mmCIF file of C-alpha atoms in Angstrom:
data_model
loop_
_atom_site.group_PDB
_atom_site.id
_atom_site.type_symbol
_atom_site.label_atom_id
_atom_site.label_comp_id
_atom_site.label_asym_id
_atom_site.label_seq_id
_atom_site.Cartn_x
_atom_site.Cartn_y
_atom_site.Cartn_z
ATOM 1 C CA MET A 284 0.000 0.000 0.000
ATOM 2 C CA ALA A 285 1.307 3.451 -0.908
ATOM 3 C CA ASN A 286 2.344 5.815 1.872
ATOM 4 C CA ALA A 287 0.038 8.761 2.475
ATOM 5 C CA TYR A 288 1.212 12.154 3.730
ATOM 6 C CA TYR A 289 -0.499 14.924 5.642
ATOM 7 C CA VAL A 290 -0.609 17.948 3.353
ATOM 8 C CA LEU A 291 -1.660 21.574 3.514
ATOM 9 C CA PRO A 292 -3.274 22.540 0.182
ATOM 10 C CA GLU A 293 -2.846 26.041 -1.178
ATOM 11 C CA ASN A 294 -4.285 26.802 -4.608
ATOM 12 C CA ASN A 295 -2.812 24.168 -6.930
ATOM 13 C CA ILE A 296 0.038 23.104 -4.647
ATOM 14 C CA VAL A 297 0.409 21.238 -1.367
ATOM 15 C CA LYS A 298 2.878 21.943 1.410
ATOM 16 C CA LEU A 299 4.257 19.371 3.828
ATOM 17 C CA ASN A 300 5.483 20.288 7.299
ATOM 18 C CA LYS A 301 8.825 19.329 8.816
ATOM 19 C CA THR A 302 7.566 16.016 10.212
ATOM 20 C CA GLU A 303 6.085 14.917 6.896
ATOM 21 C CA THR A 304 9.195 16.112 5.082
ATOM 22 C CA LYS A 305 11.298 13.878 7.316
ATOM 23 C CA HIS A 306 9.108 10.921 6.322
ATOM 24 C CA LEU A 307 9.669 11.769 2.676
ATOM 25 C CA ARG A 308 13.432 11.787 3.158
ATOM 26 C CA VAL A 309 13.361 8.494 5.088
ATOM 27 C CA THR A 310 11.411 6.817 2.281
ATOM 28 C CA ARG A 311 13.833 8.346 -0.252
ATOM 29 C CA ALA A 312 11.126 10.145 -2.203
ATOM 30 C CA CYS A 313 12.407 11.806 -5.373
ATOM 31 C CA ILE A 314 11.549 15.038 -7.136
ATOM 32 C CA GLY A 315 8.981 14.256 -9.825
ATOM 33 C CA GLU A 316 7.554 11.299 -7.917
ATOM 34 C CA ARG A 317 3.774 11.091 -7.572
ATOM 35 C CA LEU A 318 2.515 10.686 -4.022
ATOM 36 C CA LEU A 319 -0.728 10.481 -2.057
ATOM 37 C CA GLY A 320 -1.801 13.252 0.325
ATOM 38 C CA LEU A 321 -4.587 13.752 2.894
ATOM 39 C CA ASP A 322 -5.692 17.045 4.393
ATOM 40 C CA GLY A 323 -7.872 15.475 7.104
ATOM 41 C CA LYS A 324 -10.962 17.273 5.773
ATOM 42 C CA GLY A 325 -12.129 14.662 3.296
ATOM 43 C CA ASN A 326 -9.811 15.431 0.381
ATOM 44 C CA ILE A 327 -7.413 12.912 -1.148
ATOM 45 C CA TYR A 328 -4.698 14.350 -3.371
ATOM 46 C CA THR A 329 -2.355 12.892 -5.911
ATOM 47 C CA PHE A 330 0.578 15.273 -6.133
ATOM 48 C CA GLU A 331 3.924 15.482 -7.850
ATOM 49 C CA LEU A 332 6.834 16.293 -5.569
ATOM 50 C CA THR A 333 8.447 19.506 -6.782
ATOM 51 C CA GLY A 334 10.590 20.611 -3.852
ATOM 52 C CA LEU A 335 12.283 18.947 -0.890
ATOM 53 C CA ASN A 336 14.698 20.248 1.736
ATOM 54 C CA LYS A 337 15.275 19.661 5.444
ATOM 55 C CA GLU A 338 12.472 21.953 6.590
ATOM 56 C CA GLU A 339 9.616 21.493 4.142
ATOM 57 C CA ALA A 340 8.424 19.928 0.925
ATOM 58 C CA ARG A 341 6.084 21.050 -1.824
ATOM 59 C CA GLY A 342 4.112 19.360 -4.532
ATOM 60 C CA LYS A 343 1.943 20.153 -7.527
ATOM 61 C CA ILE A 344 -1.617 18.828 -7.256
ATOM 62 C CA ILE A 345 -2.341 16.401 -10.095
ATOM 63 C CA GLU A 346 -5.702 15.149 -8.894
ATOM 64 C CA GLN A 347 -8.088 15.939 -6.045
ATOM 65 C CA ASN A 348 -10.907 13.672 -4.891
ATOM 66 C CA LYS A 349 -13.488 14.800 -2.345
ATOM 67 C CA VAL A 350 -14.923 11.979 -0.227
ATOM 68 C CA GLU A 351 -18.521 12.355 0.867
ATOM 69 C CA HIS A 352 -18.878 12.226 4.644
ATOM 70 C CA ASP A 353 -21.333 9.789 6.181
ATOM 71 C CA SER A 354 -24.427 11.640 7.389
ATOM 72 C CA ARG A 355 -24.243 9.773 10.689
ATOM 73 C CA VAL A 356 -21.679 10.795 13.282
ATOM 74 C CA VAL A 357 -19.970 8.486 15.760
ATOM 75 C CA ALA A 358 -17.995 9.884 18.679
ATOM 76 C CA ILE A 359 -16.164 8.077 21.442
ATOM 77 C CA ALA A 360 -15.375 9.515 24.877
ATOM 78 C CA ILE A 361 -12.559 7.790 26.763
ATOM 79 C CA ALA A 362 -11.751 8.387 30.406
ATOM 80 C CA ALA A 363 -8.091 9.334 30.799
ATOM 81 C CA THR A 364 -5.978 6.214 31.142
ATOM 82 C CA LYS A 365 -2.317 5.232 30.997
ATOM 83 C CA TRP A 366 -0.544 6.029 27.747
ATOM 84 C CA PRO A 367 0.066 2.473 26.403
ATOM 85 C CA SER A 368 -3.654 1.668 26.580
ATOM 86 C CA LEU A 369 -4.732 5.095 25.351
ATOM 87 C CA ARG A 370 -2.372 4.987 22.381
ATOM 88 C CA ILE A 371 -3.847 1.706 21.160
ATOM 89 C CA ALA A 372 -7.389 2.977 21.786
ATOM 90 C CA LEU A 373 -6.663 6.101 19.719
ATOM 91 C CA GLU A 374 -5.179 4.075 16.870
ATOM 92 C CA LYS A 375 -8.054 1.616 16.681
ATOM 93 C CA ALA A 376 -10.787 4.234 17.072
ATOM 94 C CA THR A 377 -9.262 6.132 14.159
ATOM 95 C CA GLU A 378 -8.941 2.999 12.032
ATOM 96 C CA LEU A 379 -12.603 2.197 12.715
ATOM 97 C CA GLY A 380 -13.639 5.596 11.371
ATOM 98 C CA VAL A 381 -14.733 7.442 14.503
ATOM 99 C CA ASP A 382 -15.568 11.092 13.816
ATOM 100 C CA LYS A 383 -14.712 12.585 17.196
ATOM 101 C CA ILE A 384 -12.543 11.507 20.128
ATOM 102 C CA GLU A 385 -13.084 12.987 23.567
ATOM 103 C CA ILE A 386 -10.704 12.371 26.449
ATOM 104 C CA PHE A 387 -12.021 13.314 29.857
ATOM 105 C CA HIS A 388 -11.098 12.907 33.508
ATOM 106 C CA SER A 389 -13.284 10.803 35.764
ATOM 107 C CA ASP A 390 -12.976 10.136 39.489
ATOM 108 C CA ARG A 391 -10.857 7.020 38.952
ATOM 109 C CA SER A 392 -8.688 8.310 36.127
ATOM 110 C CA VAL A 393 -4.998 7.877 36.850
ATOM 111 C CA ALA A 394 -3.528 9.888 33.978
ATOM 112 C CA ARG A 395 -3.211 13.629 33.454
ATOM 113 C CA PHE A 396 -2.475 15.358 30.178
ATOM 114 C CA ASP A 397 -0.401 18.461 29.605
ATOM 115 C CA ASP A 398 0.209 20.237 26.284
ATOM 116 C CA ARG A 399 3.062 17.900 25.394
ATOM 117 C CA LYS A 400 0.903 14.797 25.821
ATOM 118 C CA ILE A 401 -1.940 16.370 23.887
ATOM 119 C CA GLU A 402 0.446 16.872 20.974
ATOM 120 C CA LYS A 403 1.372 13.173 21.228
ATOM 121 C CA ILE A 404 -2.325 12.315 21.047
ATOM 122 C CA LYS A 405 -2.776 14.474 17.938
ATOM 123 C CA LYS A 406 0.220 12.811 16.322
ATOM 124 C CA VAL A 407 -1.161 9.305 16.939
ATOM 125 C CA ILE A 408 -4.509 10.279 15.409
ATOM 126 C CA ARG A 409 -2.819 11.838 12.380
ATOM 127 C CA GLU A 410 -0.460 8.900 11.808
ATOM 128 C CA SER A 411 -3.276 6.368 12.198
ATOM 129 C CA SER A 412 -5.440 8.299 9.739
ATOM 130 C CA LYS A 413 -2.633 8.238 7.188
ATOM 131 C CA GLN A 414 -1.977 4.536 7.745
ATOM 132 C CA CYS A 415 -5.603 3.522 7.091
ATOM 133 C CA LEU A 416 -6.226 6.222 4.448
ATOM 134 C CA ASN A 417 -8.978 7.813 6.505
ATOM 135 C CA PRO A 418 -9.700 11.091 4.672
ATOM 136 C CA PHE A 419 -11.459 12.601 7.704
ATOM 137 C CA PHE A 420 -9.164 12.970 10.715
ATOM 138 C CA PRO A 421 -11.159 12.601 13.954
ATOM 139 C CA LYS A 422 -11.761 15.790 15.901
ATOM 140 C CA LEU A 423 -10.105 15.824 19.324
ATOM 141 C CA GLU A 424 -11.409 17.274 22.557
ATOM 142 C CA VAL A 425 -9.603 16.976 25.912
ATOM 143 C CA THR A 426 -11.605 18.115 28.939
ATOM 144 C CA SER A 427 -11.461 18.062 32.726
ATOM 145 C CA SER A 428 -14.833 16.281 32.846
ATOM 146 C CA LEU A 429 -17.268 14.680 30.432
ATOM 147 C CA ASN A 430 -19.290 17.307 28.621
ATOM 148 C CA GLU A 431 -23.030 16.852 28.320
ATOM 149 C CA ASP A 432 -24.036 16.953 24.661
ATOM 150 C CA THR A 433 -27.722 16.605 23.912
ATOM 151 C CA GLU A 434 -27.031 16.200 20.198
ATOM 152 C CA TYR A 435 -25.736 12.682 20.821
ATOM 153 C CA LEU A 436 -27.360 9.485 22.002
ATOM 154 C CA ASP A 437 -24.943 8.306 24.698
ATOM 155 C CA ILE A 438 -24.062 4.638 25.080
ATOM 156 C CA ILE A 439 -22.218 4.030 28.342
ATOM 157 C CA LEU A 440 -20.170 0.853 28.624
ATOM 158 C CA ASP A 441 -20.866 -0.877 31.938
ATOM 159 C CA PRO A 442 -21.198 -4.538 33.034
ATOM 160 C CA SER A 443 -24.691 -3.840 34.379
ATOM 161 C CA GLY A 444 -25.936 -2.688 30.990
ATOM 162 C CA THR A 445 -28.118 -4.192 28.284
ATOM 163 C CA GLU A 446 -26.785 -6.684 25.756
ATOM 164 C CA PRO A 447 -25.423 -5.032 22.605
ATOM 165 C CA LYS A 448 -27.998 -6.607 20.288
ATOM 166 C CA ASN A 449 -30.799 -4.878 22.185
ATOM 167 C CA ILE A 450 -29.035 -1.514 22.044
ATOM 168 C CA ILE A 451 -28.151 -1.897 18.369
ATOM 169 C CA GLU A 452 -31.823 -2.288 17.454
ATOM 170 C CA THR A 453 -32.495 1.236 18.757
ATOM 171 C CA LEU A 454 -29.797 2.887 16.619
ATOM 172 C CA SER A 455 -31.256 2.525 13.131
ATOM 173 C CA ASN A 456 -32.967 5.933 13.207
ATOM 174 C CA LYS A 457 -30.239 7.758 15.128
ATOM 175 C CA THR A 458 -27.735 10.046 13.435
ATOM 176 C CA ARG A 459 -25.326 10.951 16.263
ATOM 177 C CA ILE A 460 -23.968 8.338 18.681
ATOM 178 C CA ARG A 461 -21.416 8.778 21.459
ATOM 179 C CA ILE A 462 -19.827 5.763 23.134
ATOM 180 C CA ILE A 463 -18.549 6.482 26.648
ATOM 181 C CA VAL A 464 -15.704 4.316 27.965
ATOM 182 C CA GLY A 465 -14.828 4.568 31.648
ATOM 183 C CA PRO A 466 -11.435 4.152 33.330
ATOM 184 C CA GLU A 467 -9.901 0.766 34.170
ATOM 185 C CA GLY A 468 -11.612 0.827 37.575
ATOM 186 C CA GLY A 469 -14.979 1.813 36.113
ATOM 187 C CA PHE A 470 -17.175 4.787 36.943
ATOM 188 C CA ASN A 471 -18.095 5.453 40.550
ATOM 189 C CA GLN A 472 -21.773 5.188 41.455
ATOM 190 C CA GLU A 473 -22.380 8.933 41.375
ATOM 191 C CA GLU A 474 -20.943 9.223 37.865
ATOM 192 C CA LEU A 475 -22.906 6.205 36.689
ATOM 193 C CA ASP A 476 -26.196 7.504 38.091
ATOM 194 C CA LYS A 477 -25.672 10.810 36.297
ATOM 195 C CA LEU A 478 -24.840 9.134 32.986
ATOM 196 C CA LYS A 479 -27.873 6.843 33.196
ATOM 197 C CA LYS A 480 -30.212 9.844 33.198
ATOM 198 C CA THR A 481 -29.325 10.787 29.623
ATOM 199 C CA GLY A 482 -27.888 7.618 28.077
ATOM 200 C CA HIS A 483 -28.154 3.849 27.770
ATOM 201 C CA LEU A 484 -25.904 1.369 29.548
ATOM 202 C CA MET A 485 -24.443 -1.353 27.328
ATOM 203 C CA SER A 486 -22.584 -4.449 28.508
ATOM 204 C CA LEU A 487 -19.877 -6.057 26.387
ATOM 205 C CA GLY A 488 -20.203 -9.417 28.128
ATOM 206 C CA LYS A 489 -19.094 -11.182 31.274
ATOM 207 C CA ARG A 490 -15.372 -10.622 30.762
ATOM 208 C CA ILE A 491 -13.657 -7.496 32.058
ATOM 209 C CA LEU A 492 -12.120 -5.851 29.012
ATOM 210 C CA ARG A 493 -9.219 -3.458 28.858
ATOM 211 C CA VAL A 494 -10.016 0.070 27.717
ATOM 212 C CA GLU A 495 -8.536 -0.410 24.270
ATOM 213 C CA THR A 496 -10.419 -3.694 23.741
ATOM 214 C CA ALA A 497 -13.704 -2.098 24.834
ATOM 215 C CA VAL A 498 -13.154 0.687 22.299
ATOM 216 C CA ILE A 499 -12.675 -1.792 19.458
ATOM 217 C CA VAL A 500 -15.632 -4.021 20.350
ATOM 218 C CA SER A 501 -18.106 -1.201 20.977
ATOM 219 C CA LEU A 502 -17.200 0.641 17.768
ATOM 220 C CA ALA A 503 -17.527 -2.598 15.808
ATOM 221 C CA TYR A 504 -21.102 -2.983 17.097
ATOM 222 C CA VAL A 505 -22.029 0.595 16.207
ATOM 223 C CA ASN A 506 -20.368 0.393 12.788
ATOM 224 C CA LEU A 507 -22.337 -2.764 12.089
ATOM 225 C CA ALA A 508 -25.588 -1.036 13.062
ATOM 226 C CA PHE A 509 -24.738 1.951 10.866
ATOM 227 C CA ASN A 510 -23.381 -0.182 8.014
ATOM 228 C CA ARG A 511 -20.041 1.628 8.265
ATOM 229 C CA LEU A 512 -17.782 -1.424 8.058
#
């Protein structure tokens, strides 16, 4: 599969930042070579490399294809967790086509995120989008607590919840779904009671799943219901 690069389009050219330029140099890209570019906004470019130095690269746009976005929106909210688990969760959520990723702090969250870590999160999302040729990079939101959003139907993952097949049957006429994944230790009772008032609890079975596994399984169910596989 051809490598894809994150590009910044400007008129009939694309620009590549220092990070993407480094990737070009590592892969020994040559002037005149035709490459694939993504802008994260639904556009896929074929461009011819016209300039390459240590700081930036440029290319001439040969072809531009606009991908139509699915009318239904899937978001996932993940309680802050340790980086190894979060990194995998971010990668897989992106590969499975999630539209928005929220990271929030709950009572039992053990991780905290400063600006440096947020940049790492953005990088993982961008690299995963390029790897799977996802033309729409997921939007990212990092908050101190889970935001209430009445535009979404919330599905909260919890062992006490309903079986997925029963939840899935209710999604056919919904256009905006948000899956909420708690920390490794689960939500406390106060948090759970609050979430139950506006959302539906869904169980993923008898086994206790890691955060990253719960992200994959829950998104697979929703993608199946929305025919997004």
